[in-house]
CSV table of C-alpha atoms in Angstrom, one decimal:
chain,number,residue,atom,x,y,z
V,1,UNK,CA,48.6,113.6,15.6
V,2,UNK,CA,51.2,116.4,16.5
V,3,UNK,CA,54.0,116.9,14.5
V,4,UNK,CA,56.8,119.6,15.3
V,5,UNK,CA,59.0,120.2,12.0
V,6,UNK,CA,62.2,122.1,12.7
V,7,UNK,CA,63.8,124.1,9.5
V,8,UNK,CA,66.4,126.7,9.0
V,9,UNK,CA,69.2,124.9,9.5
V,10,UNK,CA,72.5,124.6,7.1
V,11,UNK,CA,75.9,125.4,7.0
V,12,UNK,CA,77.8,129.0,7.7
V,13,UNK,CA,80.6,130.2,9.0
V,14,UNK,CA,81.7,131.2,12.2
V,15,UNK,CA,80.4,134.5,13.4
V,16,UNK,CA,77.0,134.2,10.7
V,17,UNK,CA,73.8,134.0,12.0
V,18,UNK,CA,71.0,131.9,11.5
V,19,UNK,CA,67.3,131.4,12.3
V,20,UNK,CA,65.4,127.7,13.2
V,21,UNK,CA,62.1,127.8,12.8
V,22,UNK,CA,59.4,124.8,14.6
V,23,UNK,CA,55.8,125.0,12.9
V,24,UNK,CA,53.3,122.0,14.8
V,25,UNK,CA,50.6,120.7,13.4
V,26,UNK,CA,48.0,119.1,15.1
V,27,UNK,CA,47.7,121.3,18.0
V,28,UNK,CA,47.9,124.8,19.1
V,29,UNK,CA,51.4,125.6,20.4
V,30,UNK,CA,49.5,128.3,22.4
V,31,UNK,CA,49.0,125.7,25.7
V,32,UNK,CA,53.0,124.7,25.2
V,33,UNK,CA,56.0,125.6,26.9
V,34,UNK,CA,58.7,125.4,24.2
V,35,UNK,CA,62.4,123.9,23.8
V,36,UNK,CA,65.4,124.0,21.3
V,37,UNK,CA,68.0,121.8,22.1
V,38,UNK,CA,71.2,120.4,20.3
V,39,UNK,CA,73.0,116.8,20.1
V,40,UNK,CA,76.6,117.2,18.8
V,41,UNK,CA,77.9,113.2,17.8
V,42,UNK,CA,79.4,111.6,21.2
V,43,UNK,CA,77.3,114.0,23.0
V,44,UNK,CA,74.2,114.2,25.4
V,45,UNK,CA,71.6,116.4,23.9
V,46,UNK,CA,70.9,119.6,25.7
V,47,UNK,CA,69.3,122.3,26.1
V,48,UNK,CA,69.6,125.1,24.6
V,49,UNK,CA,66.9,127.6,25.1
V,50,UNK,CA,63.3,127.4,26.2
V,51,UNK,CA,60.0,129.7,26.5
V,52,UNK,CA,56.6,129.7,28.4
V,53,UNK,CA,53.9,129.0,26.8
V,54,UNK,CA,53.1,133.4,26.3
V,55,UNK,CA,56.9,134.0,26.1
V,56,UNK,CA,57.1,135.9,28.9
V,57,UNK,CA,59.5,133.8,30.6
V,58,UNK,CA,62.9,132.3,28.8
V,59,UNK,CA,65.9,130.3,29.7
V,60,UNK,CA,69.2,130.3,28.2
V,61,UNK,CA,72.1,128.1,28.3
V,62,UNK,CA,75.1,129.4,29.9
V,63,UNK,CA,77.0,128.7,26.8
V,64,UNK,CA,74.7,130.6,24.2
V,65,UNK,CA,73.5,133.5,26.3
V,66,UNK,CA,74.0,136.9,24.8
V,67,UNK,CA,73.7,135.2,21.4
V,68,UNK,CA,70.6,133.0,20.5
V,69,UNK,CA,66.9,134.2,21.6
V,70,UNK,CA,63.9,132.4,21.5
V,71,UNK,CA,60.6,133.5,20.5
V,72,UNK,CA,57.0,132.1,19.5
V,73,UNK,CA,54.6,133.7,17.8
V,74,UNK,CA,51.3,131.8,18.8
V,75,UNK,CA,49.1,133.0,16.2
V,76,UNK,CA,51.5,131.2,13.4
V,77,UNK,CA,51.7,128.0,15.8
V,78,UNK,CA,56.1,128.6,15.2
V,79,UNK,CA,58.1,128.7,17.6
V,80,UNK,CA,62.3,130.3,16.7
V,81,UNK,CA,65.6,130.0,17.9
V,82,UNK,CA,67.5,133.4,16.3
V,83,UNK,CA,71.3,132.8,16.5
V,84,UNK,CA,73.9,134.9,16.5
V,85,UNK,CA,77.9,135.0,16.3
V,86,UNK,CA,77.6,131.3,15.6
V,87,UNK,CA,81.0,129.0,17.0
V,88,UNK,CA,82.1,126.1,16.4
V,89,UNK,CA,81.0,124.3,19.0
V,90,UNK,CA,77.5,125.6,18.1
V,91,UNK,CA,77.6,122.9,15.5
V,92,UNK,CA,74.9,120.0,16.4
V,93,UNK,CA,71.9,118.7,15.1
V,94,UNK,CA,68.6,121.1,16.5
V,95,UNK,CA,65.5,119.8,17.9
V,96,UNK,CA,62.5,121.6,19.2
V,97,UNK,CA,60.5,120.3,21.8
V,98,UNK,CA,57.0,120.6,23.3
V,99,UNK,CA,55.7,120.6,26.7
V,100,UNK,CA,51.8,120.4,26.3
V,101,UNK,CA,49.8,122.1,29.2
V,102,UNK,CA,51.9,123.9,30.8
V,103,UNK,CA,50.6,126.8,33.7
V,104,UNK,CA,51.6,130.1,32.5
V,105,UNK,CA,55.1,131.5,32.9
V,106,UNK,CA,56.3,127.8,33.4
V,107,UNK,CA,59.4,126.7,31.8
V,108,UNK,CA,60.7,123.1,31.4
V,109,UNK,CA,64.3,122.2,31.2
V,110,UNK,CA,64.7,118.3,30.9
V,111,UNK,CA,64.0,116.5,28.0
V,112,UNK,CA,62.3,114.0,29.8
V,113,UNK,CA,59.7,116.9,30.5
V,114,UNK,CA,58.8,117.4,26.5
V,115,UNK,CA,56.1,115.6,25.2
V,116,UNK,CA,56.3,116.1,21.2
V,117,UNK,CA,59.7,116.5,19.1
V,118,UNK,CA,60.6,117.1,15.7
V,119,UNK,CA,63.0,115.4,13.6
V,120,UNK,CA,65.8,118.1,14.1
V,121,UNK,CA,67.8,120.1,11.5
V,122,UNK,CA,71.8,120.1,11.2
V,123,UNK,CA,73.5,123.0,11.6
V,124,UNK,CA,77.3,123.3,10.8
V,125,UNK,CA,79.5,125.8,11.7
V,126,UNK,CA,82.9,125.8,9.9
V,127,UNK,CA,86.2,128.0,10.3
């Protein structure tokens, strides 16, 4: 059974940084494209960043480009979301997401397209 556990998470201040982490169990990661997105309450949940399944090919919300960067490190089945000059409105509840499979340099943007999830991790940004 795969299991994708999110950590990292908490509260800071505007402008701190922070760094999810996403360790699976069950399954190599190395065969996964990889997700990180967010749910804020009353809103859809979206995507935030994603990376093929080597990490040679990444995606980046408009709205956190320049800030947060995804990695994986394969050998430690993790994948990270590094954050930056955290906002408000970066405040959400974080999940990562797996897409098993995928061909090399692929990336996948839906969440209909993710096959495993964690259980996501609260992050709150205050003034």
């Amino acid at each position: 059974q795969v299991q994708l556990v999110e950590s990292g998470g908490g509260l800071v201040q505007a402008g701190d940084s922070l760094r999810l982490s996403c360790t699976a169990s069950g399954r190599t990661l190395s065969s996964a494209g990889m997700g990180w997105f967010r749910q804020a309450p009353g809103k859809e949940r979206e995507l935030v960043a994603a990376i093929s399944r080597g990490g040679s090919s990444t995606y980046y919300a408009d709205s956190v480009k320049g800030r947060f960067t995804i990695s994986r490190d394969n050998r430690k089945n993790t994948a990270y979301l590094q954050m930056n000059s955290l906002k408000l409105e970066d405040t959400a509840v974080y999940y990562c997401a797996a897409a098993w499979n995928l061909y090399p340099g692929g990336l996948k943007v839906r969440p209909g397209d993710y096959d495993n999830w964690g259980q996501g991790t609260q992050v709150t940004v205050s003034s």
